[in-house]
PDB file of C-alpha atoms in Angstrom:
ATOM      1  CA  MET A   1     -55.054-100.896 -69.429  1.00 37.00           C
ATOM      2  CA  THR A   2     -57.223-101.391 -66.310  1.00 33.00           C
ATOM      3  CA  PRO A   3     -60.901-102.620 -66.519  1.00 32.00           C
ATOM      4  CA  SER A   4     -62.154 -99.200 -65.502  1.00 35.00           C
ATOM      5  CA  THR A   5     -60.469 -97.539 -68.553  1.00 35.00           C
ATOM      6  CA  ARG A   6     -61.004-100.111 -71.162  1.00 33.00           C
ATOM      7  CA  ARG A   7     -61.951 -99.052 -74.667  1.00 35.00           C
ATOM      8  CA  ILE A   8     -65.473-100.266 -75.442  1.00 35.00           C
ATOM      9  CA  ASP A   9     -67.913 -99.658 -78.306  1.00 42.00           C
ATOM     10  CA  ARG A  10     -71.168 -97.857 -77.977  1.00 40.00           C
ATOM     11  CA  ARG A  11     -73.393-100.895 -78.078  1.00 39.00           C
ATOM     12  CA  THR A  12     -71.352-102.523 -75.226  1.00 41.00           C
ATOM     13  CA  PHE A  13     -71.633 -99.359 -73.221  1.00 38.00           C
ATOM     14  CA  VAL A  14     -75.367 -99.322 -73.520  1.00 38.00           C
ATOM     15  CA  ARG A  15     -75.556-102.942 -72.280  1.00 37.00           C
ATOM     16  CA  ASP A  16     -73.188-102.349 -69.401  1.00 41.00           C
ATOM     17  CA  SER A  17     -75.116 -99.171 -68.419  1.00 40.00           C
ATOM     18  CA  ALA A  18     -78.332-101.131 -68.216  1.00 37.00           C
ATOM     19  CA  THR A  19     -76.546-103.806 -66.089  1.00 37.00           C
ATOM     20  CA  CYS A  20     -75.258-101.257 -63.659  1.00 38.00           C
ATOM     21  CA  LEU A  21     -78.757 -99.634 -63.184  1.00 32.00           C
ATOM     22  CA  ALA A  22     -80.352-103.145 -62.786  1.00 33.00           C
ATOM     23  CA  THR A  23     -77.794-104.161 -60.085  1.00 33.00           C
ATOM     24  CA  SER A  24     -78.109-100.848 -58.282  1.00 33.00           C
ATOM     25  CA  GLY A  25     -81.774-101.539 -57.612  1.00 32.00           C
ATOM     26  CA  ILE A  26     -83.363 -99.168 -60.162  1.00 30.00           C
ATOM     27  CA  ALA A  27     -86.454-100.787 -61.537  1.00 29.00           C
ATOM     28  CA  LEU A  28     -86.618-101.206 -65.367  1.00 27.00           C
ATOM     29  CA  SER A  29     -89.809-101.036 -67.389  1.00 28.00           C
ATOM     30  CA  SER A  30     -90.527-103.595 -70.082  1.00 26.00           C
ATOM     31  CA  GLY A  31     -89.161-101.222 -72.591  1.00 30.00           C
ATOM     32  CA  GLY A  32     -85.749-101.224 -71.017  1.00 31.00           C
ATOM     33  CA  HIS A  33     -85.921 -97.710 -69.574  1.00 32.00           C
ATOM     34  CA  ALA A  34     -85.692 -96.815 -65.933  1.00 33.00           C
ATOM     35  CA  ARG A  35     -89.073 -95.880 -64.463  1.00 25.00           C
ATOM     36  CA  GLY A  36     -89.491 -92.388 -63.378  1.00 31.00           C
ATOM     37  CA  GLU A  37     -89.092 -88.991 -65.022  1.00 38.00           C
ATOM     38  CA  SER A  38     -86.576 -90.101 -67.661  1.00 39.00           C
ATOM     39  CA  SER A  39     -87.290 -92.954 -69.899  1.00 39.00           C
ATOM     40  CA  GLY A  40     -83.844 -92.530 -71.402  1.00 40.00           C
ATOM     41  CA  ALA A  41     -81.891 -93.311 -68.292  1.00 40.00           C
ATOM     42  CA  THR A  42     -80.360 -96.543 -69.544  1.00 43.00           C
ATOM     43  CA  THR A  43     -79.390 -95.457 -73.011  1.00 48.00           C
ATOM     44  CA  GLU A  44     -75.907 -94.138 -73.719  1.00 88.00           C
ATOM     45  CA  TYR A  45     -76.465 -90.493 -74.861  1.00 97.00           C
ATOM     46  CA  PHE A  46     -78.296 -87.323 -73.890  1.00 98.00           C
ATOM     47  CA  ASP A  47     -77.886 -85.079 -76.883  1.00 98.00           C
ATOM     48  CA  ALA A  48     -77.692 -81.578 -75.541  1.00 99.00           C
ATOM     49  CA  HIS A  49     -78.029 -79.845 -78.852  1.00 98.00           C
ATOM     50  CA  VAL A  50     -80.558 -80.644 -81.736  1.00 98.00           C
ATOM     51  CA  HIS A  51     -83.093 -78.635 -83.679  1.00 97.00           C
ATOM     52  CA  LEU A  52     -86.480 -79.508 -85.177  1.00 96.00           C
ATOM     53  CA  THR A  53     -86.865 -77.763 -88.463  1.00 91.00           C
ATOM     54  CA  GLN A  54     -89.459 -76.925 -91.130  1.00 85.00           C
ATOM     55  CA  GLY A  55     -89.164 -77.508 -94.906  1.00 76.00           C
ATOM     56  CA  TRP A  56     -88.825 -73.775 -95.754  1.00 71.00           C
ATOM     57  CA  TYR A  57     -85.609 -74.174 -97.659  1.00 65.00           C
ATOM     58  CA  GLY A  58     -86.132 -77.239 -99.811  1.00 66.00           C
ATOM     59  CA  PRO A  59     -87.785 -80.621 -99.205  1.00 69.00           C
ATOM     60  CA  GLU A  60     -84.497 -82.528 -99.549  1.00 69.00           C
ATOM     61  CA  ARG A  61     -83.261 -80.702 -96.391  1.00 70.00           C
ATOM     62  CA  GLY A  62     -86.403 -80.698 -94.241  1.00 72.00           C
ATOM     63  CA  PRO A  63     -88.577 -80.776 -92.437  1.00 89.00           C
ATOM     64  CA  LEU A  64     -86.807 -82.471 -89.567  1.00 92.00           C
ATOM     65  CA  THR A  65     -89.879 -83.577 -87.624  1.00 95.00           C
ATOM     66  CA  ALA A  66     -90.218 -84.875 -84.040  1.00 97.00           C
ATOM     67  CA  GLU A  67     -90.871 -88.343 -85.416  1.00 97.00           C
ATOM     68  CA  ALA A  68     -87.842 -88.309 -87.576  1.00 94.00           C
ATOM     69  CA  MET A  69     -85.731 -87.054 -84.732  1.00 97.00           C
ATOM     70  CA  VAL A  70     -86.844 -89.916 -82.436  1.00 98.00           C
ATOM     71  CA  ARG A  71     -86.147 -92.430 -85.182  1.00 97.00           C
ATOM     72  CA  TRP A  72     -82.680 -90.954 -85.558  1.00 96.00           C
ATOM     73  CA  MET A  73     -82.243 -91.057 -81.810  1.00 97.00           C
ATOM     74  CA  ASP A  74     -83.243 -94.722 -81.593  1.00 96.00           C
ATOM     75  CA  ALA A  75     -80.687 -95.594 -84.376  1.00 95.00           C
ATOM     76  CA  ASN A  76     -77.930 -93.853 -82.478  1.00 95.00           C
ATOM     77  CA  ASP A  77     -78.447 -94.843 -78.853  1.00 95.00           C
ATOM     78  CA  VAL A  78     -79.684 -91.406 -77.920  1.00 97.00           C
ATOM     79  CA  GLY A  79     -82.236 -91.629 -75.055  1.00 97.00           C
ATOM     80  CA  GLN A  80     -83.092 -87.965 -74.792  1.00 98.00           C
ATOM     81  CA  ALA A  81     -82.326 -84.778 -76.655  1.00 99.00           C
ATOM     82  CA  ALA A  82     -82.495 -81.060 -75.876  1.00 99.00           C
ATOM     83  CA  VAL A  83     -84.418 -79.338 -78.662  1.00 99.00           C
ATOM     84  CA  LEU A  84     -83.337 -75.704 -79.157  1.00 98.00           C
ATOM     85  CA  PRO A  85     -85.283 -72.892 -80.811  1.00 98.00           C
ATOM     86  CA  LEU A  86     -83.472 -70.315 -82.976  1.00 97.00           C
ATOM     87  CA  VAL A  87     -85.289 -66.917 -82.708  1.00 96.00           C
ATOM     88  CA  SER A  88     -82.672 -64.311 -83.571  1.00 95.00           C
ATOM     89  CA  PRO A  89     -82.630 -63.339 -87.242  1.00 92.00           C
ATOM     90  CA  GLU A  90     -78.931 -64.168 -87.547  1.00 92.00           C
ATOM     91  CA  ALA A  91     -79.286 -67.585 -86.122  1.00 90.00           C
ATOM     92  CA  PHE A  92     -80.833 -69.595 -88.959  1.00 90.00           C
ATOM     93  CA  TRP A  93     -82.460 -69.442 -92.377  1.00 81.00           C
ATOM     94  CA  TYR A  94     -85.797 -68.787 -90.749  1.00 87.00           C
ATOM     95  CA  PRO A  95     -87.010 -68.454 -87.187  1.00 89.00           C
ATOM     96  CA  ILE A  96     -87.637 -71.589 -85.121  1.00 91.00           C
ATOM     97  CA  SER A  97     -89.916 -70.366 -82.351  1.00 96.00           C
ATOM     98  CA  THR A  98     -90.186 -71.492 -78.730  1.00 98.00           C
ATOM     99  CA  ASP A  99     -93.930 -72.229 -79.333  1.00 98.00           C
ATOM    100  CA  PHE A 100     -93.108 -74.530 -82.261  1.00 96.00           C
ATOM    101  CA  VAL A 101     -90.450 -76.342 -80.136  1.00 98.00           C
ATOM    102  CA  LEU A 102     -92.885 -76.678 -77.221  1.00 99.00           C
ATOM    103  CA  ARG A 103     -95.705 -78.017 -79.496  1.00 98.00           C
ATOM    104  CA  GLU A 104     -93.568 -80.424 -81.383  1.00 98.00           C
ATOM    105  CA  THR A 105     -91.785 -81.895 -78.401  1.00 98.00           C
ATOM    106  CA  ALA A 106     -95.010 -82.429 -76.398  1.00 98.00           C
ATOM    107  CA  ARG A 107     -95.628 -85.548 -78.477  1.00 96.00           C
ATOM    108  CA  PHE A 108     -92.532 -87.293 -77.058  1.00 98.00           C
ATOM    109  CA  PRO A 109     -92.218 -85.843 -73.547  1.00 98.00           C
ATOM    110  CA  ASP A 110     -89.890 -88.623 -72.383  1.00 97.00           C
ATOM    111  CA  ARG A 111     -87.435 -88.183 -75.312  1.00 98.00           C
ATOM    112  CA  LEU A 112     -87.514 -84.577 -76.475  1.00 99.00           C
ATOM    113  CA  VAL A 113     -86.654 -81.900 -73.900  1.00 99.00           C
ATOM    114  CA  PRO A 114     -87.659 -78.468 -75.042  1.00 99.00           C
ATOM    115  CA  PHE A 115     -85.649 -75.293 -74.478  1.00 99.00           C
ATOM    116  CA  CYS A 116     -86.813 -71.713 -74.899  1.00 99.00           C
ATOM    117  CA  ALA A 117     -85.354 -68.572 -76.371  1.00 98.00           C
ATOM    118  CA  ILE A 118     -85.887 -64.845 -76.509  1.00 98.00           C
ATOM    119  CA  ASP A 119     -84.023 -62.460 -78.643  1.00 97.00           C
ATOM    120  CA  PRO A 120     -82.282 -60.000 -76.232  1.00 97.00           C
ATOM    121  CA  ARG A 121     -83.209 -57.034 -78.378  1.00 97.00           C
ATOM    122  CA  THR A 122     -86.903 -57.733 -77.202  1.00 95.00           C
ATOM    123  CA  ALA A 123     -85.714 -56.599 -73.737  1.00 92.00           C
ATOM    124  CA  GLY A 124     -85.270 -53.110 -75.253  1.00 91.00           C
ATOM    125  CA  THR A 125     -88.649 -52.993 -76.913  1.00 93.00           C
ATOM    126  CA  HIS A 126     -91.444 -55.295 -75.784  1.00 94.00           C
ATOM    127  CA  LEU A 127     -90.111 -56.696 -72.516  1.00 94.00           C
ATOM    128  CA  PRO A 128     -88.353 -53.718 -70.964  1.00 94.00           C
ATOM    129  CA  THR A 129     -88.637 -54.641 -67.387  1.00 95.00           C
ATOM    130  CA  LYS A 130     -87.070 -57.473 -65.368  1.00 96.00           C
ATOM    131  CA  ALA A 131     -90.483 -58.666 -64.289  1.00 97.00           C
ATOM    132  CA  GLU A 132     -91.767 -58.985 -67.745  1.00 97.00           C
ATOM    133  CA  LEU A 133     -88.671 -60.987 -68.846  1.00 98.00           C
ATOM    134  CA  VAL A 134     -88.886 -63.291 -65.815  1.00 98.00           C
ATOM    135  CA  GLY A 135     -92.636 -63.661 -66.474  1.00 98.00           C
ATOM    136  CA  MET A 136     -92.216 -64.807 -69.947  1.00 98.00           C
ATOM    137  CA  LEU A 137     -89.434 -67.186 -69.051  1.00 98.00           C
ATOM    138  CA  LYS A 138     -91.475 -68.651 -66.265  1.00 99.00           C
ATOM    139  CA  ARG A 139     -94.395 -69.231 -68.690  1.00 98.00           C
ATOM    140  CA  TYR A 140     -92.016 -71.115 -70.954  1.00 99.00           C
ATOM    141  CA  GLN A 141     -90.686 -73.076 -67.968  1.00 99.00           C
ATOM    142  CA  ASP A 142     -94.184 -73.902 -66.916  1.00 99.00           C
ATOM    143  CA  ALA A 143     -94.931 -75.194 -70.412  1.00 98.00           C
ATOM    144  CA  GLY A 144     -91.931 -77.617 -70.121  1.00 98.00           C
ATOM    145  CA  ALA A 145     -88.815 -75.686 -71.068  1.00 99.00           C
ATOM    146  CA  ARG A 146     -85.705 -76.911 -69.211  1.00 99.00           C
ATOM    147  CA  GLY A 147     -83.059 -74.466 -70.580  1.00 99.00           C
ATOM    148  CA  PHE A 148     -82.547 -71.354 -72.610  1.00 99.00           C
ATOM    149  CA  GLY A 149     -80.930 -71.396 -76.002  1.00 97.00           C
ATOM    150  CA  GLU A 150     -79.625 -71.542 -78.534  1.00 98.00           C
ATOM    151  CA  HIS A 151     -78.751 -68.056 -77.649  1.00 98.00           C
ATOM    152  CA  LYS A 152     -77.344 -66.647 -80.898  1.00 98.00           C
ATOM    153  CA  PRO A 153     -77.811 -62.891 -81.425  1.00 97.00           C
ATOM    154  CA  GLN A 154     -75.411 -60.774 -83.374  1.00 97.00           C
ATOM    155  CA  LEU A 155     -74.433 -58.836 -80.245  1.00 98.00           C
ATOM    156  CA  PRO A 156     -71.397 -58.857 -77.913  1.00 99.00           C
ATOM    157  CA  ILE A 157     -71.777 -61.685 -75.409  1.00 99.00           C
ATOM    158  CA  ASP A 158     -71.914 -59.114 -72.596  1.00 99.00           C
ATOM    159  CA  ASP A 159     -74.213 -56.578 -74.344  1.00 98.00           C
ATOM    160  CA  PRO A 160     -76.446 -54.877 -71.797  1.00 98.00           C
ATOM    161  CA  LEU A 161     -79.590 -56.407 -73.394  1.00 98.00           C
ATOM    162  CA  SER A 162     -78.153 -59.979 -73.144  1.00 98.00           C
ATOM    163  CA  MET A 163     -77.003 -59.261 -69.492  1.00 98.00           C
ATOM    164  CA  ARG A 164     -80.633 -58.464 -68.780  1.00 98.00           C
ATOM    165  CA  LEU A 165     -81.638 -61.840 -70.211  1.00 98.00           C
ATOM    166  CA  TYR A 166     -78.875 -63.683 -68.210  1.00 99.00           C
ATOM    167  CA  GLU A 167     -80.214 -62.180 -65.033  1.00 99.00           C
ATOM    168  CA  ALA A 168     -83.734 -63.253 -65.722  1.00 98.00           C
ATOM    169  CA  CYS A 169     -82.515 -66.806 -66.623  1.00 99.00           C
ATOM    170  CA  SER A 170     -80.562 -66.989 -63.418  1.00 99.00           C
ATOM    171  CA  GLU A 171     -83.531 -65.945 -61.376  1.00 99.00           C
ATOM    172  CA  VAL A 172     -85.930 -68.404 -63.084  1.00 99.00           C
ATOM    173  CA  GLY A 173     -83.295 -71.286 -63.021  1.00 98.00           C
ATOM    174  CA  LEU A 174     -82.718 -71.884 -66.776  1.00 99.00           C
ATOM    175  CA  PRO A 175     -79.179 -72.820 -67.901  1.00 99.00           C
ATOM    176  CA  VAL A 176     -78.122 -70.921 -71.016  1.00 99.00           C
ATOM    177  CA  LEU A 177     -76.641 -72.591 -74.155  1.00 99.00           C
ATOM    178  CA  PHE A 178     -74.831 -69.907 -76.202  1.00 99.00           C
ATOM    179  CA  HIS A 179     -73.100 -69.835 -79.599  1.00 97.00           C
ATOM    180  CA  LEU A 180     -69.973 -67.757 -79.738  1.00 97.00           C
ATOM    181  CA  ASP A 181     -67.966 -66.630 -82.815  1.00 96.00           C
ATOM    182  CA  ASN A 182     -67.378 -63.368 -84.656  1.00 96.00           C
ATOM    183  CA  ALA A 183     -70.964 -63.221 -85.817  1.00 95.00           C
ATOM    184  CA  ALA A 184     -72.836 -64.155 -82.674  1.00 97.00           C
ATOM    185  CA  ASN A 185     -72.248 -63.323 -78.983  1.00 98.00           C
ATOM    186  CA  MET A 186     -68.917 -61.733 -80.166  1.00 98.00           C
ATOM    187  CA  ASP A 187     -65.991 -61.639 -77.837  1.00 98.00           C
ATOM    188  CA  ARG A 188     -62.172 -60.941 -77.982  1.00 98.00           C
ATOM    189  CA  PRO A 189     -59.367 -63.539 -77.668  1.00 98.00           C
ATOM    190  CA  GLY A 190     -59.258 -64.708 -74.117  1.00 98.00           C
ATOM    191  CA  LEU A 191     -62.976 -64.183 -73.757  1.00 99.00           C
ATOM    192  CA  PRO A 192     -63.124 -61.277 -71.395  1.00 99.00           C
ATOM    193  CA  GLY A 193     -66.674 -60.646 -72.233  1.00 99.00           C
ATOM    194  CA  LEU A 194     -67.761 -64.195 -71.269  1.00 99.00           C
ATOM    195  CA  GLU A 195     -65.771 -63.875 -68.001  1.00 99.00           C
ATOM    196  CA  ARG A 196     -67.699 -60.813 -67.112  1.00 99.00           C
ATOM    197  CA  VAL A 197     -70.991 -62.769 -67.647  1.00 99.00           C
ATOM    198  CA  LEU A 198     -69.678 -65.613 -65.499  1.00 99.00           C
ATOM    199  CA  THR A 199     -68.572 -63.216 -62.775  1.00 99.00           C
ATOM    200  CA  THR A 200     -71.855 -61.262 -62.738  1.00 99.00           C
ATOM    201  CA  TYR A 201     -74.082 -64.309 -62.656  1.00 99.00           C
ATOM    202  CA  PRO A 202     -72.200 -67.051 -60.750  1.00 99.00           C
ATOM    203  CA  ASP A 203     -75.314 -69.137 -60.167  1.00 98.00           C
ATOM    204  CA  LEU A 204     -76.246 -69.300 -63.814  1.00 99.00           C
ATOM    205  CA  PRO A 205     -74.932 -72.338 -65.716  1.00 99.00           C
ATOM    206  CA  LEU A 206     -73.525 -71.209 -69.134  1.00 99.00           C
ATOM    207  CA  ILE A 207     -72.889 -73.853 -71.873  1.00 99.00           C
ATOM    208  CA  GLY A 208     -70.534 -72.810 -74.612  1.00 98.00           C
ATOM    209  CA  HIS A 209     -70.804 -73.818 -78.253  1.00 96.00           C
ATOM    210  CA  GLY A 210     -69.608 -72.620 -81.610  1.00 95.00           C
ATOM    211  CA  LYS A 211     -66.437 -71.820 -83.613  1.00 94.00           C
ATOM    212  CA  GLY A 212     -65.134 -69.153 -81.394  1.00 96.00           C
ATOM    213  CA  TRP A 213     -65.824 -71.040 -78.316  1.00 97.00           C
ATOM    214  CA  TRP A 214     -63.989 -74.232 -79.307  1.00 96.00           C
ATOM    215  CA  ALA A 215     -61.200 -72.320 -80.956  1.00 96.00           C
ATOM    216  CA  SER A 216     -60.518 -70.889 -77.472  1.00 97.00           C
ATOM    217  CA  ILE A 217     -59.194 -74.153 -76.159  1.00 97.00           C
ATOM    218  CA  ALA A 218     -55.935 -72.815 -77.548  1.00 97.00           C
ATOM    219  CA  GLY A 219     -53.981 -69.827 -76.367  1.00 97.00           C
ATOM    220  CA  GLY A 220     -52.353 -67.185 -78.565  1.00 96.00           C
ATOM    221  CA  LEU A 221     -55.373 -66.524 -80.768  1.00 96.00           C
ATOM    222  CA  VAL A 222     -56.110 -63.487 -82.883  1.00 95.00           C
ATOM    223  CA  GLN A 223     -59.542 -62.155 -83.613  1.00 96.00           C
ATOM    224  CA  GLU A 224     -59.982 -63.843 -86.986  1.00 95.00           C
ATOM    225  CA  GLU A 225     -59.333 -67.262 -85.409  1.00 95.00           C
ATOM    226  CA  LEU A 226     -62.498 -67.020 -83.400  1.00 94.00           C
ATOM    227  CA  HIS A 227     -64.372 -67.726 -86.600  1.00 90.00           C
ATOM    228  CA  VAL A 228     -62.464 -70.714 -87.974  1.00 79.00           C
ATOM    229  CA  GLY A 229     -64.699 -73.810 -87.824  1.00 73.00           C
ATOM    230  CA  TYR A 230     -62.045 -76.444 -87.695  1.00 81.00           C
ATOM    231  CA  PRO A 231     -58.643 -75.149 -86.552  1.00 87.00           C
ATOM    232  CA  ARG A 232     -55.853 -77.692 -87.127  1.00 89.00           C
ATOM    233  CA  GLY A 233     -52.650 -78.604 -85.417  1.00 92.00           C
ATOM    234  CA  PRO A 234     -51.543 -78.786 -81.727  1.00 96.00           C
ATOM    235  CA  VAL A 235     -53.450 -76.794 -79.113  1.00 97.00           C
ATOM    236  CA  ALA A 236     -51.333 -74.023 -77.946  1.00 97.00           C
ATOM    237  CA  PRO A 237     -51.166 -73.651 -74.153  1.00 96.00           C
ATOM    238  CA  GLY A 238     -53.108 -70.842 -72.356  1.00 97.00           C
ATOM    239  CA  GLY A 239     -56.491 -71.441 -73.723  1.00 98.00           C
ATOM    240  CA  ALA A 240     -59.369 -69.419 -72.312  1.00 98.00           C
ATOM    241  CA  ILE A 241     -61.748 -72.328 -71.840  1.00 98.00           C
ATOM    242  CA  ASP A 242     -59.551 -74.273 -69.403  1.00 97.00           C
ATOM    243  CA  ARG A 243     -58.726 -71.129 -67.432  1.00 98.00           C
ATOM    244  CA  LEU A 244     -62.204 -70.016 -67.299  1.00 99.00           C
ATOM    245  CA  MET A 245     -63.498 -73.510 -66.214  1.00 99.00           C
ATOM    246  CA  GLU A 246     -60.897 -73.608 -63.540  1.00 98.00           C
ATOM    247  CA  LYS A 247     -62.053 -70.289 -62.129  1.00 99.00           C
ATOM    248  CA  HIS A 248     -65.721 -70.491 -62.715  1.00 99.00           C
ATOM    249  CA  GLY A 249     -67.795 -73.410 -61.654  1.00 98.00           C
ATOM    250  CA  ASN A 250     -70.752 -72.336 -63.797  1.00 99.00           C
ATOM    251  CA  LEU A 251     -69.057 -72.738 -67.190  1.00 99.00           C
ATOM    252  CA  TYR A 252     -69.832 -75.805 -69.312  1.00 99.00           C
ATOM    253  CA  GLY A 253     -69.008 -76.953 -72.943  1.00 98.00           C
ATOM    254  CA  ASP A 254     -71.308 -78.412 -75.568  1.00 97.00           C
ATOM    255  CA  LEU A 255     -69.310 -80.954 -77.710  1.00 97.00           C
ATOM    256  CA  SER A 256     -71.538 -80.586 -80.727  1.00 95.00           C
ATOM    257  CA  SER A 257     -70.563 -79.300 -84.076  1.00 86.00           C
ATOM    258  CA  SER A 258     -66.805 -78.284 -83.874  1.00 90.00           C
ATOM    259  CA  GLY A 259     -66.513 -79.608 -80.394  1.00 92.00           C
ATOM    260  CA  ALA A 260     -65.487 -83.143 -81.401  1.00 92.00           C
ATOM    261  CA  HIS A 261     -62.932 -81.704 -83.817  1.00 92.00           C
ATOM    262  CA  ALA A 262     -61.566 -79.570 -81.052  1.00 94.00           C
ATOM    263  CA  MET A 263     -60.791 -82.760 -79.049  1.00 96.00           C
ATOM    264  CA  MET A 264     -59.436 -84.728 -82.036  1.00 94.00           C
ATOM    265  CA  ARG A 265     -57.135 -82.007 -83.541  1.00 94.00           C
ATOM    266  CA  ASP A 266     -54.581 -82.685 -80.819  1.00 96.00           C
ATOM    267  CA  PRO A 267     -55.254 -86.174 -79.366  1.00 96.00           C
ATOM    268  CA  GLU A 268     -52.946 -85.755 -76.379  1.00 97.00           C
ATOM    269  CA  PHE A 269     -54.643 -82.526 -75.442  1.00 97.00           C
ATOM    270  CA  GLY A 270     -58.095 -83.984 -76.121  1.00 96.00           C
ATOM    271  CA  GLN A 271     -57.474 -86.953 -73.865  1.00 97.00           C
ATOM    272  CA  ALA A 272     -56.335 -84.849 -71.021  1.00 97.00           C
ATOM    273  CA  PHE A 273     -59.061 -82.226 -71.539  1.00 98.00           C
ATOM    274  CA  LEU A 274     -61.903 -84.740 -71.584  1.00 98.00           C
ATOM    275  CA  ALA A 275     -60.580 -86.394 -68.448  1.00 98.00           C
ATOM    276  CA  ARG A 276     -59.907 -83.071 -66.595  1.00 98.00           C
ATOM    277  CA  ARG A 277     -63.173 -81.416 -67.535  1.00 98.00           C
ATOM    278  CA  ALA A 278     -65.518 -84.508 -67.638  1.00 98.00           C
ATOM    279  CA  ASP A 279     -67.804 -82.730 -65.089  1.00 98.00           C
ATOM    280  CA  ARG A 280     -68.282 -79.736 -67.346  1.00 99.00           C
ATOM    281  CA  LEU A 281     -68.761 -81.227 -70.817  1.00 98.00           C
ATOM    282  CA  LEU A 282     -72.072 -82.266 -72.557  1.00 98.00           C
ATOM    283  CA  PHE A 283     -72.397 -84.575 -75.491  1.00 98.00           C
ATOM    284  CA  GLY A 284     -74.170 -82.976 -78.372  1.00 98.00           C
ATOM    285  CA  THR A 285     -74.533 -83.222 -82.181  1.00 97.00           C
ATOM    286  CA  ASP A 286     -76.274 -80.047 -83.468  1.00 95.00           C
ATOM    287  CA  TYR A 287     -78.429 -82.328 -85.647  1.00 95.00           C
ATOM    288  CA  TYR A 288     -80.793 -80.099 -87.735  1.00 92.00           C
ATOM    289  CA  ASP A 289     -80.658 -81.220 -91.348  1.00 88.00           C
ATOM    290  CA  LEU A 290     -81.796 -84.438 -92.931  1.00 84.00           C
ATOM    291  CA  MET A 291     -78.628 -84.227 -95.161  1.00 84.00           C
ATOM    292  CA  GLN A 292     -76.388 -84.560 -92.076  1.00 87.00           C
ATOM    293  CA  LYS A 293     -75.121 -88.208 -92.154  1.00 85.00           C
ATOM    294  CA  SER A 294     -71.908 -88.148 -90.035  1.00 84.00           C
ATOM    295  CA  PHE A 295     -71.345 -87.042 -86.509  1.00 91.00           C
ATOM    296  CA  ALA A 296     -67.795 -87.206 -85.150  1.00 90.00           C
ATOM    297  CA  GLN A 297     -69.162 -86.881 -81.547  1.00 93.00           C
ATOM    298  CA  PHE A 298     -70.184 -90.633 -81.693  1.00 92.00           C
ATOM    299  CA  ASP A 299     -66.605 -91.472 -82.210  1.00 90.00           C
ATOM    300  CA  LEU A 300     -65.245 -89.648 -79.111  1.00 91.00           C
ATOM    301  CA  PHE A 301     -65.424 -92.641 -76.705  1.00 88.00           C
ATOM    302  CA  ASP A 302     -63.754 -94.953 -79.367  1.00 88.00           C
ATOM    303  CA  GLU A 303     -60.980 -92.391 -79.891  1.00 90.00           C
ATOM    304  CA  PHE A 304     -60.383 -91.607 -76.265  1.00 94.00           C
ATOM    305  CA  THR A 305     -60.034 -93.841 -73.218  1.00 92.00           C
ATOM    306  CA  LEU A 306     -61.898 -92.648 -70.195  1.00 94.00           C
ATOM    307  CA  PRO A 307     -63.014 -94.142 -66.877  1.00 95.00           C
ATOM    308  CA  ASP A 308     -66.603 -95.297 -66.802  1.00 94.00           C
ATOM    309  CA  ASP A 309     -67.808 -92.515 -64.450  1.00 96.00           C
ATOM    310  CA  LYS A 310     -66.295 -89.770 -66.736  1.00 96.00           C
ATOM    311  CA  ARG A 311     -67.679 -91.269 -69.838  1.00 95.00           C
ATOM    312  CA  VAL A 312     -71.229 -91.436 -68.225  1.00 96.00           C
ATOM    313  CA  ALA A 313     -70.909 -87.869 -67.078  1.00 98.00           C
ATOM    314  CA  ILE A 314     -70.169 -86.577 -70.533  1.00 98.00           C
ATOM    315  CA  SER A 315     -72.573 -88.808 -72.473  1.00 97.00           C
ATOM    316  CA  ARG A 316     -75.522 -87.926 -70.271  1.00 97.00           C
ATOM    317  CA  GLY A 317     -74.925 -87.343 -66.532  1.00 98.00           C
ATOM    318  CA  ASN A 318     -74.105 -83.736 -66.735  1.00 99.00           C
ATOM    319  CA  ALA A 319     -77.030 -82.829 -68.953  1.00 99.00           C
ATOM    320  CA  ARG A 320     -79.404 -84.538 -66.494  1.00 98.00           C
ATOM    321  CA  ARG A 321     -77.779 -82.766 -63.599  1.00 98.00           C
ATOM    322  CA  LEU A 322     -78.096 -79.383 -65.157  1.00 98.00           C
ATOM    323  CA  LEU A 323     -81.618 -79.815 -66.574  1.00 98.00           C
ATOM    324  CA  TYR A 324     -83.199 -82.177 -63.966  1.00 97.00           C
ATOM    325  CA  GLY A 325     -81.094 -81.571 -60.862  1.00 94.00           C
ATOM    326  CA  GLU A 326     -80.026 -85.236 -60.685  1.00 85.00           C
TER     327      GLU A 326
END
């Protein structure tokens, strides 16, 4: 095993990352963060997928406040986290609005990165023109939103209303994080609907997440398998994700939720996939519930041996490139 591919723990990686930044001439503040736009530059993770929630379905499961989120981040070496609203009625137990996310994240601007969301059906009622959609997205962007999502309507992924949203996001410059299974952004095995979106909007970064998305690392799927949270066994060749990533440079994957399991179900495949697609994968946990105690995503770099540059890309570099242009 060469020094560049050694297996290291998370704490050691944080230490080594700080050393690399210091020796490269990046000034550090007294708090250990690089000066500039991101105070989380020297910490290990940028979590691309979390939610702030309210206590509407029991005090034991909420609220997950901004303060509680930052404490959890501190305990887990997470420097920054993208906070996603959930506005579609199928997406959550209750709506988590963009305004709520913008307001709550404003207290921790160096740590919590707000996204925005619009239910695509609004494009058929209250925002019927492209100018109106673009205008609302720009207002969200001006208020601090760095991306769009979690996009989770109970519509086909290439539904005409969603296509109008993608067009507006592409014009404004907001990457889209979408959930895909048989109940949200529905598609068929092989993901032909997603490919239509990728082809139509080649400049729009699309970040995949969800049961159907991660099931699609494997080939030979039937429709029902796009809704299995944790498929088991070896990954059959011919998966749509690898094929689409090879063909479309605007496709990315969010490793939250079932993403870590997708890598670990077939370690040989997972090792090769992480190395092959390191420039397209974003670390994430989908933390939204105080009762969540275990996150397999934190084990990925202990389970798999990756060169330092690929590990940094997945853990935070790709997210910062997409959201900050770094």
